[in-house]
mmCIF file of C-alpha atoms in Angstrom:
data_model
loop_
_atom_site.group_PDB
_atom_site.id
_atom_site.type_symbol
_atom_site.label_atom_id
_atom_site.label_comp_id
_atom_site.label_asym_id
_atom_site.label_seq_id
_atom_site.Cartn_x
_atom_site.Cartn_y
_atom_site.Cartn_z
ATOM 1 C CA MET V 1 9.951 -25.947 47.623
ATOM 2 C CA ASP V 2 6.869 -25.441 45.095
ATOM 3 C CA TRP V 3 6.117 -22.781 46.044
ATOM 4 C CA LEU V 4 10.193 -21.471 44.880
ATOM 5 C CA TRP V 5 9.238 -22.888 41.459
ATOM 6 C CA VAL V 6 5.891 -20.673 41.039
ATOM 7 C CA ALA V 7 7.575 -17.621 42.585
ATOM 8 C CA LEU V 8 10.534 -18.140 39.964
ATOM 9 C CA LEU V 9 7.985 -18.610 36.782
ATOM 10 C CA ALA V 10 6.163 -15.672 37.771
ATOM 11 C CA VAL V 11 9.613 -13.138 38.405
ATOM 12 C CA VAL V 12 11.280 -14.384 34.929
ATOM 13 C CA PRO V 13 8.952 -13.174 32.703
ATOM 14 C CA LEU V 14 9.116 -9.679 34.380
ATOM 15 C CA VAL V 15 13.094 -9.534 33.964
ATOM 16 C CA GLY V 16 12.341 -10.132 30.690
ATOM 17 C CA LEU V 17 10.225 -7.232 29.801
ATOM 18 C CA GLY V 18 12.136 -4.997 31.785
ATOM 19 C CA LEU V 19 15.214 -5.877 30.093
ATOM 20 C CA ALA V 20 12.816 -5.324 26.682
ATOM 21 C CA LEU V 21 11.642 -2.225 27.397
ATOM 22 C CA GLY V 22 15.029 -1.015 28.625
ATOM 23 C CA TRP V 23 16.828 -1.929 25.577
ATOM 24 C CA SER V 24 13.700 -0.260 23.225
ATOM 25 C CA ARG V 25 14.530 3.100 24.878
ATOM 26 C CA ARG V 26 18.169 2.649 24.300
ATOM 27 C CA ARG V 27 17.875 2.108 21.027
ATOM 28 C CA PRO V 28 17.031 5.318 18.408
ATOM 29 C CA ARG V 29 13.699 5.824 17.225
ATOM 30 C CA ARG V 30 13.503 5.710 13.802
ATOM 31 C CA PRO V 31 11.722 9.047 12.238
ATOM 32 C CA ARG V 32 8.274 9.168 11.021
ATOM 33 C CA VAL V 33 8.654 9.792 7.674
ATOM 34 C CA ALA V 34 5.740 9.578 5.065
ATOM 35 C CA ALA V 35 6.527 7.360 1.919
ATOM 36 C CA PRO V 36 6.315 9.299 -1.283
ATOM 37 C CA GLY V 37 2.844 9.732 -2.507
ATOM 38 C CA ALA V 38 1.072 9.869 -5.692
ATOM 39 C CA PRO V 39 0.323 12.505 -7.562
ATOM 40 C CA PRO V 40 3.056 14.661 -5.362
ATOM 41 C CA ALA V 41 1.027 17.280 -4.273
ATOM 42 C CA LYS V 42 3.350 19.088 -2.296
ATOM 43 C CA LEU V 43 5.870 19.072 -5.665
ATOM 44 C CA ARG V 44 2.880 20.713 -7.206
ATOM 45 C CA GLU V 45 2.459 23.234 -4.973
ATOM 46 C CA GLY V 46 6.230 24.244 -4.958
ATOM 47 C CA LEU V 47 6.357 24.555 -8.805
ATOM 48 C CA LEU V 48 2.884 26.634 -8.899
ATOM 49 C CA ALA V 49 4.535 30.054 -9.915
ATOM 50 C CA THR V 50 6.826 28.177 -12.000
ATOM 51 C CA ARG V 51 4.091 27.117 -13.596
ATOM 52 C CA ARG V 52 1.845 29.936 -13.867
ATOM 53 C CA ARG V 53 4.357 31.863 -15.467
ATOM 54 C CA LEU V 54 4.963 29.515 -18.040
ATOM 55 C CA ALA V 55 1.613 29.188 -18.688
ATOM 56 C CA ASP V 56 0.658 32.568 -19.211
ATOM 57 C CA GLN V 57 3.933 33.305 -21.369
ATOM 58 C CA LEU V 58 3.166 30.069 -23.605
ATOM 59 C CA GLN V 59 -0.440 31.481 -24.182
ATOM 60 C CA ALA V 60 0.825 34.275 -25.682
ATOM 61 C CA ALA V 61 3.649 32.633 -27.800
ATOM 62 C CA LEU V 62 0.894 30.609 -29.180
ATOM 63 C CA GLY V 63 -1.249 33.566 -30.133
ATOM 64 C CA GLN V 64 1.545 34.215 -32.969
ATOM 65 C CA THR V 65 0.536 33.991 -36.542
ATOM 66 C CA SER V 66 3.702 32.367 -37.304
ATOM 67 C CA GLY V 67 5.429 29.069 -36.175
ATOM 68 C CA ASP V 68 8.972 30.477 -36.058
ATOM 69 C CA ALA V 69 7.005 33.274 -34.014
ATOM 70 C CA VAL V 70 5.751 31.051 -31.835
ATOM 71 C CA LEU V 71 9.020 29.307 -31.011
ATOM 72 C CA ALA V 72 10.435 32.485 -30.470
ATOM 73 C CA GLU V 73 7.818 33.477 -27.770
ATOM 74 C CA LEU V 74 8.415 29.917 -26.093
ATOM 75 C CA GLU V 75 12.031 30.549 -26.090
ATOM 76 C CA ASP V 76 11.627 33.716 -24.280
ATOM 77 C CA ALA V 77 8.971 32.109 -22.116
ATOM 78 C CA LEU V 78 11.511 29.562 -21.200
ATOM 79 C CA VAL V 79 14.722 31.894 -20.412
ATOM 80 C CA THR V 80 12.559 33.781 -18.063
ATOM 81 C CA ALA V 81 11.460 30.548 -16.143
ATOM 82 C CA ASP V 82 15.065 30.639 -15.119
ATOM 83 C CA VAL V 83 15.565 27.403 -17.686
ATOM 84 C CA GLY V 84 18.723 29.553 -19.159
ATOM 85 C CA VAL V 85 19.541 30.635 -22.410
ATOM 86 C CA ARG V 86 21.284 27.707 -23.460
ATOM 87 C CA THR V 87 18.916 24.939 -22.492
ATOM 88 C CA ALA V 88 16.328 27.200 -23.690
ATOM 89 C CA ALA V 89 17.717 27.325 -27.293
ATOM 90 C CA GLU V 90 18.174 23.372 -27.220
ATOM 91 C CA LEU V 91 14.584 22.952 -26.053
ATOM 92 C CA VAL V 92 13.630 24.575 -28.966
ATOM 93 C CA GLY V 93 15.788 23.237 -31.067
ATOM 94 C CA ARG V 94 14.581 19.849 -30.523
ATOM 95 C CA VAL V 95 11.003 21.086 -30.727
ATOM 96 C CA ARG V 96 11.133 22.984 -34.037
ATOM 97 C CA ARG V 97 12.910 19.316 -35.327
ATOM 98 C CA ARG V 98 10.212 17.410 -33.800
ATOM 99 C CA ILE V 99 7.146 19.039 -35.012
ATOM 100 C CA GLY V 100 8.567 21.222 -37.842
ATOM 101 C CA ARG V 101 8.001 25.259 -38.647
ATOM 102 C CA ASP V 102 4.356 24.448 -39.901
ATOM 103 C CA ALA V 103 3.067 22.383 -37.358
ATOM 104 C CA GLY V 104 -0.703 23.241 -35.845
ATOM 105 C CA MET V 105 -0.152 25.317 -32.779
ATOM 106 C CA SER V 106 -1.707 22.793 -30.524
ATOM 107 C CA GLU V 107 1.693 20.924 -31.067
ATOM 108 C CA VAL V 108 3.775 22.721 -29.445
ATOM 109 C CA GLY V 109 3.006 22.121 -25.268
ATOM 110 C CA PRO V 110 3.117 18.497 -25.863
ATOM 111 C CA ALA V 111 6.546 18.424 -27.896
ATOM 112 C CA LEU V 112 7.853 20.794 -25.194
ATOM 113 C CA ARG V 113 7.087 18.288 -22.294
ATOM 114 C CA GLU V 114 8.185 14.999 -24.171
ATOM 115 C CA GLU V 115 11.247 17.106 -24.583
ATOM 116 C CA ILE V 116 11.669 18.137 -21.201
ATOM 117 C CA ALA V 117 10.961 14.809 -20.176
ATOM 118 C CA THR V 118 13.918 13.207 -22.199
ATOM 119 C CA MET V 119 16.342 16.274 -20.930
ATOM 120 C CA LEU V 120 15.532 15.406 -17.367
ATOM 121 C CA ARG V 121 16.147 11.536 -17.559
ATOM 122 C CA THR V 122 18.675 10.163 -15.793
ATOM 123 C CA GLU V 123 20.113 7.150 -14.119
ATOM 124 C CA VAL V 124 18.689 5.682 -10.685
ATOM 125 C CA ALA V 125 20.306 7.171 -7.514
ATOM 126 C CA PRO V 126 22.943 4.389 -6.076
ATOM 127 C CA GLU V 127 22.087 2.369 -3.449
ATOM 128 C CA PRO V 128 24.525 1.916 -0.336
ATOM 129 C CA SER V 129 26.651 -0.918 -1.790
ATOM 130 C CA ALA V 130 29.681 -0.179 0.534
ATOM 131 C CA LYS V 131 29.959 0.167 4.465
ATOM 132 C CA PRO V 132 29.959 2.727 5.447
ATOM 133 C CA TRP V 133 28.513 4.562 2.406
ATOM 134 C CA ILE V 134 30.309 8.078 2.933
ATOM 135 C CA VAL V 135 28.243 11.095 1.045
ATOM 136 C CA LEU V 136 29.958 14.241 1.185
ATOM 137 C CA VAL V 137 27.524 17.176 0.866
ATOM 138 C CA THR V 138 28.829 20.789 -0.300
ATOM 139 C CA GLY V 139 27.157 24.349 -1.139
ATOM 140 C CA VAL V 140 27.504 27.927 0.006
ATOM 141 C CA ASN V 141 25.849 29.387 3.130
ATOM 142 C CA GLY V 142 21.953 29.802 3.196
ATOM 143 C CA VAL V 143 21.060 26.863 0.676
ATOM 144 C CA GLY V 144 19.741 24.814 3.171
ATOM 145 C CA LYS V 145 22.381 22.004 3.656
ATOM 146 C CA THR V 146 22.291 21.577 7.444
ATOM 147 C CA SER V 147 18.955 20.884 7.080
ATOM 148 C CA THR V 148 19.001 18.793 3.768
ATOM 149 C CA ILE V 149 21.325 16.500 5.727
ATOM 150 C CA GLY V 150 19.229 15.976 8.368
ATOM 151 C CA LYS V 151 16.234 15.036 6.168
ATOM 152 C CA LEU V 152 18.565 12.894 4.247
ATOM 153 C CA ALA V 153 19.732 11.424 7.639
ATOM 154 C CA ALA V 154 15.919 10.594 8.209
ATOM 155 C CA LEU V 155 15.310 9.043 4.672
ATOM 156 C CA HIS V 156 18.316 6.513 5.269
ATOM 157 C CA ARG V 157 16.956 5.840 8.889
ATOM 158 C CA ALA V 158 13.464 5.236 7.414
ATOM 159 C CA ALA V 159 14.675 2.788 5.369
ATOM 160 C CA GLY V 160 16.430 0.572 8.505
ATOM 161 C CA ARG V 161 20.134 2.099 8.040
ATOM 162 C CA ARG V 162 22.103 3.261 10.908
ATOM 163 C CA VAL V 163 23.190 6.671 9.949
ATOM 164 C CA LEU V 164 26.359 8.936 11.441
ATOM 165 C CA LEU V 165 26.616 12.899 10.801
ATOM 166 C CA VAL V 166 29.911 14.652 10.545
ATOM 167 C CA ALA V 167 29.765 18.289 11.651
ATOM 168 C CA ALA V 168 33.131 19.183 9.410
ATOM 169 C CA ASP V 169 31.883 22.780 8.970
ATOM 170 C CA THR V 170 33.558 23.800 12.044
ATOM 171 C CA PHE V 171 33.642 27.453 11.029
ATOM 172 C CA ARG V 172 29.942 28.455 12.022
ATOM 173 C CA ALA V 173 28.917 27.144 15.295
ATOM 174 C CA ALA V 174 25.533 27.651 14.696
ATOM 175 C CA ALA V 175 26.295 24.891 11.705
ATOM 176 C CA ILE V 176 27.087 22.359 14.538
ATOM 177 C CA GLU V 177 24.386 23.189 17.093
ATOM 178 C CA GLN V 178 21.682 22.469 14.138
ATOM 179 C CA LEU V 179 23.288 19.518 12.536
ATOM 180 C CA ALA V 180 22.938 18.580 16.346
ATOM 181 C CA VAL V 181 19.480 19.303 16.604
ATOM 182 C CA TRP V 182 19.061 17.173 13.061
ATOM 183 C CA ALA V 183 20.327 14.493 14.266
ATOM 184 C CA GLU V 184 18.553 13.857 17.400
ATOM 185 C CA ARG V 185 15.171 14.600 15.286
ATOM 186 C CA SER V 186 16.420 11.981 12.387
ATOM 187 C CA GLY V 187 17.765 9.130 15.118
ATOM 188 C CA ALA V 188 21.058 9.557 13.525
ATOM 189 C CA GLU V 189 24.244 9.626 15.336
ATOM 190 C CA LEU V 190 27.138 12.656 15.600
ATOM 191 C CA ILE V 191 30.442 13.224 15.642
ATOM 192 C CA ARG V 192 31.346 17.045 16.486
ATOM 193 C CA GLN V 193 34.519 19.016 17.728
ATOM 194 C CA ALA V 194 34.450 22.638 18.998
ATOM 195 C CA THR V 195 33.955 25.678 16.736
ATOM 196 C CA GLY V 196 37.046 26.311 14.892
ATOM 197 C CA ALA V 197 38.686 23.025 14.773
ATOM 198 C CA ASP V 198 40.146 21.061 11.645
ATOM 199 C CA PRO V 199 37.075 19.929 9.487
ATOM 200 C CA SER V 200 39.654 17.348 8.611
ATOM 201 C CA ALA V 201 40.381 16.221 11.550
ATOM 202 C CA VAL V 202 37.080 16.093 12.300
ATOM 203 C CA VAL V 203 35.828 13.823 8.960
ATOM 204 C CA PHE V 204 38.989 11.419 10.051
ATOM 205 C CA ASP V 205 37.646 10.814 13.614
ATOM 206 C CA GLY V 206 33.948 10.621 12.165
ATOM 207 C CA LEU V 207 35.286 7.647 9.516
ATOM 208 C CA LYS V 208 37.460 5.718 12.549
ATOM 209 C CA ALA V 209 34.104 6.297 14.531
ATOM 210 C CA ALA V 210 31.967 4.832 11.465
ATOM 211 C CA ARG V 211 33.574 1.905 11.646
ATOM 212 C CA ALA V 212 34.046 0.889 15.183
ATOM 213 C CA ARG V 213 30.202 0.990 15.170
ATOM 214 C CA GLY V 214 28.704 -0.417 12.327
ATOM 215 C CA VAL V 215 27.537 2.560 11.036
ATOM 216 C CA ASP V 216 25.838 1.838 7.388
ATOM 217 C CA VAL V 217 26.088 5.943 6.481
ATOM 218 C CA VAL V 218 28.208 8.383 6.952
ATOM 219 C CA LEU V 219 26.834 12.247 6.430
ATOM 220 C CA ILE V 220 29.387 14.579 6.242
ATOM 221 C CA ASP V 221 28.289 18.370 6.555
ATOM 222 C CA THR V 222 31.316 20.771 5.037
ATOM 223 C CA ALA V 223 31.960 24.318 5.253
ATOM 224 C CA GLY V 224 29.883 26.925 2.624
ATOM 225 C CA ARG V 225 31.014 30.096 2.637
ATOM 226 C CA LEU V 226 31.140 31.852 -0.956
ATOM 227 C CA HIS V 227 31.759 29.591 -3.532
ATOM 228 C CA THR V 228 33.918 32.018 -5.066
ATOM 229 C CA ARG V 229 36.558 32.048 -2.416
ATOM 230 C CA THR V 230 39.477 30.099 -3.193
ATOM 231 C CA ASN V 231 40.167 29.075 0.048
ATOM 232 C CA LEU V 232 37.105 27.310 0.928
ATOM 233 C CA MET V 233 37.826 25.154 -2.146
ATOM 234 C CA GLU V 234 41.143 23.947 -1.106
ATOM 235 C CA GLU V 235 39.885 22.756 2.533
ATOM 236 C CA LEU V 236 37.087 21.078 0.591
ATOM 237 C CA ARG V 237 39.863 19.452 -1.734
ATOM 238 C CA LYS V 238 41.942 18.446 1.573
ATOM 239 C CA VAL V 239 38.554 16.835 3.522
ATOM 240 C CA ARG V 240 38.309 14.609 0.155
ATOM 241 C CA ARG V 241 41.554 13.657 0.303
ATOM 242 C CA VAL V 242 41.487 12.573 4.206
ATOM 243 C CA VAL V 243 38.058 10.831 2.945
ATOM 244 C CA MET V 244 39.944 8.898 0.200
ATOM 245 C CA ARG V 245 43.025 8.208 2.132
ATOM 246 C CA GLU V 246 40.326 5.960 4.921
ATOM 247 C CA ASP V 247 38.223 4.529 2.065
ATOM 248 C CA PRO V 248 39.991 5.029 -1.666
ATOM 249 C CA THR V 249 36.437 4.666 -3.099
ATOM 250 C CA ALA V 250 35.060 7.048 -1.297
ATOM 251 C CA PRO V 251 33.370 9.065 -1.047
ATOM 252 C CA HIS V 252 30.484 7.441 -2.848
ATOM 253 C CA GLU V 253 28.353 10.475 -3.665
ATOM 254 C CA THR V 254 29.331 14.430 -3.522
ATOM 255 C CA LEU V 255 25.980 16.024 -3.381
ATOM 256 C CA ILE V 256 25.865 20.100 -3.717
ATOM 257 C CA VAL V 257 22.967 21.600 -2.210
ATOM 258 C CA LEU V 258 21.600 24.623 -4.390
ATOM 259 C CA ASP V 259 19.165 27.052 -3.631
ATOM 260 C CA ALA V 260 15.951 27.173 -6.431
ATOM 261 C CA THR V 261 15.497 30.798 -5.767
ATOM 262 C CA THR V 262 18.820 31.713 -6.901
ATOM 263 C CA GLY V 263 18.435 30.683 -10.359
ATOM 264 C CA GLN V 264 20.851 30.948 -12.704
ATOM 265 C CA ASN V 265 23.504 31.577 -10.108
ATOM 266 C CA ALA V 266 22.431 27.805 -8.732
ATOM 267 C CA VAL V 267 23.780 26.946 -12.210
ATOM 268 C CA SER V 268 27.443 28.712 -11.770
ATOM 269 C CA GLN V 269 27.595 27.632 -8.191
ATOM 270 C CA ALA V 270 27.649 23.619 -9.143
ATOM 271 C CA ARG V 271 30.361 24.573 -11.848
ATOM 272 C CA THR V 272 32.612 25.552 -9.216
ATOM 273 C CA PHE V 273 32.219 23.094 -6.576
ATOM 274 C CA ALA V 274 32.091 20.237 -9.452
ATOM 275 C CA GLU V 275 35.413 21.413 -11.067
ATOM 276 C CA ALA V 276 36.811 21.184 -7.347
ATOM 277 C CA VAL V 277 35.489 18.275 -5.574
ATOM 278 C CA GLY V 278 33.582 15.965 -8.292
ATOM 279 C CA VAL V 279 30.580 16.784 -7.603
ATOM 280 C CA THR V 280 27.700 13.983 -8.970
ATOM 281 C CA GLY V 281 24.260 14.550 -7.598
ATOM 282 C CA VAL V 282 22.358 17.614 -7.030
ATOM 283 C CA VAL V 283 19.931 18.967 -4.247
ATOM 284 C CA LEU V 284 17.431 21.130 -5.187
ATOM 285 C CA THR V 285 15.765 23.247 -2.134
ATOM 286 C CA LYS V 286 13.416 25.864 -1.682
ATOM 287 C CA LEU V 287 11.530 24.475 -4.636
ATOM 288 C CA ASP V 288 8.163 25.701 -2.690
ATOM 289 C CA GLY V 289 6.782 28.745 -4.002
ATOM 290 C CA THR V 290 9.945 29.877 -6.304
ATOM 291 C CA ALA V 291 9.454 31.084 -10.066
ATOM 292 C CA ARG V 292 12.589 29.782 -10.898
ATOM 293 C CA GLY V 293 11.579 25.905 -11.067
ATOM 294 C CA GLY V 294 12.951 25.665 -14.421
ATOM 295 C CA VAL V 295 16.401 25.740 -12.905
ATOM 296 C CA VAL V 296 16.228 22.032 -12.335
ATOM 297 C CA ILE V 297 16.389 21.728 -15.926
ATOM 298 C CA ALA V 298 19.096 23.949 -16.445
ATOM 299 C CA VAL V 299 21.403 21.932 -13.931
ATOM 300 C CA ARG V 300 20.368 18.583 -15.582
ATOM 301 C CA HIS V 301 21.461 20.129 -19.154
ATOM 302 C CA GLU V 302 24.356 22.474 -18.651
ATOM 303 C CA LEU V 303 26.384 20.388 -15.935
ATOM 304 C CA ASN V 304 25.010 16.637 -17.313
ATOM 305 C CA LEU V 305 24.427 16.529 -13.375
ATOM 306 C CA PRO V 306 21.521 14.161 -12.427
ATOM 307 C CA VAL V 307 19.302 15.784 -9.485
ATOM 308 C CA ARG V 308 18.619 13.425 -6.823
ATOM 309 C CA TYR V 309 16.593 15.318 -4.412
ATOM 310 C CA VAL V 310 14.447 17.969 -4.180
ATOM 311 C CA GLY V 311 13.213 20.242 -0.923
ATOM 312 C CA VAL V 312 9.594 21.312 -1.067
ATOM 313 C CA GLY V 313 9.498 22.564 2.561
ATOM 314 C CA GLU V 314 10.465 22.602 5.997
ATOM 315 C CA ALA V 315 9.589 19.141 7.556
ATOM 316 C CA ILE V 316 11.725 16.280 7.872
ATOM 317 C CA ASP V 317 9.642 14.649 5.209
ATOM 318 C CA ASP V 318 9.498 17.547 2.386
ATOM 319 C CA LEU V 319 12.798 16.091 0.743
ATOM 320 C CA ARG V 320 12.245 13.416 -2.113
ATOM 321 C CA PRO V 321 13.791 11.317 -4.252
ATOM 322 C CA PHE V 322 13.539 13.484 -7.676
ATOM 323 C CA ASP V 323 11.107 11.562 -10.574
ATOM 324 C CA PRO V 324 11.572 13.531 -13.691
ATOM 325 C CA GLY V 325 8.511 12.340 -14.698
ATOM 326 C CA GLU V 326 6.547 13.873 -11.673
ATOM 327 C CA PHE V 327 8.444 16.762 -12.409
ATOM 328 C CA VAL V 328 7.209 17.218 -15.761
ATOM 329 C CA GLU V 329 3.701 16.433 -15.010
ATOM 330 C CA ALA V 330 3.644 18.909 -11.641
ATOM 331 C CA LEU V 331 5.204 21.615 -14.144
ATOM 332 C CA PHE V 332 2.474 21.149 -16.907
ATOM 333 C CA GLU V 333 -0.591 19.764 -14.875
ATOM 334 C CA PRO V 334 -3.335 22.491 -15.381
ATOM 335 C CA GLU V 335 -4.669 23.770 -12.309
ATOM 336 C CA THR V 336 -8.570 23.843 -13.172
ATOM 337 C CA PRO V 337 -9.996 22.307 -16.299
ATOM 338 C CA ALA V 338 -11.344 25.852 -17.000
ATOM 339 C CA ARG V 339 -7.346 27.603 -17.026
ATOM 340 C CA THR V 340 -6.906 28.119 -20.914
ATOM 341 C CA ALA V 341 -3.894 28.591 -20.754
ATOM 342 C CA ALA V 342 -3.039 25.767 -18.545
ATOM 343 C CA GLY V 343 -4.855 23.634 -21.347
ATOM 344 C CA ALA V 344 -2.705 24.891 -23.984
ATOM 345 C CA ILE V 345 0.443 23.127 -22.400
ATOM 346 C CA SER V 346 -1.301 19.936 -21.287
#
């Protein structure tokens, strides 16, 4: 009978290995998401157009003969960079109070840099503390909302969390299909229904599934037709009520996705959505290459909304948590030591 024991001892490890391989194939793979780097090269590249425009105009401003003329030109430069009229006036007022009217011209750039950093300062984004942690994602069509949800899912998956995407933008078949692609890419699960289904019903099914499956994070995609249409806002309010009925503490975050290339229109979009569904944070996309990166400052100041994430590209790891210090560094960093305009504001 010794040969039976030998055979058994040889087979057991093979069976165990087969089960382990089978289990690993069934488990969703975590996406390979690069850790945020320092310094953030893609953020610097994304703000290149804004930085160049601001640097050139600041150089012109610093060539004025009086302090008042310098500050007037400074305000115009900020407005041109899509910081917004109100925010630009506030920043210039802070700089004036900080350095005085007769201060040396070399003090203007550093003072502006510090005041922008102060204005952008915000609390740290909340970590998921409930299970499931429910996030409602809003925004008009074309801002990159669906891809942002996929990238958010990848960030959570990289942190070891189980993620469920809910395709509640049922008015566009493309939105459902796109979300399915991003679910596969990020390793998230997906709840969807047919095009034209009641968004609130999809959300209800999604939250039930999340609890049954022990999901950690639920990301809900919502419809994004023009923000001026009342029916869209009513639909979003209905979705929010369904979420609150299932969990009175939810949604734990309501994010609005804004396109940086739209400049001040992004501020008006955020204001409308905030009034309708209580936005708690902003995701700014398409920051790669736009000359309107100053809108980040306008959103923070005019709406008192924290910027949670910025998108600097199309790859799955091109969404990064917003860091005010990194942003200001990328906005003011000289391109080359020989660049006079950049040197003036560094």
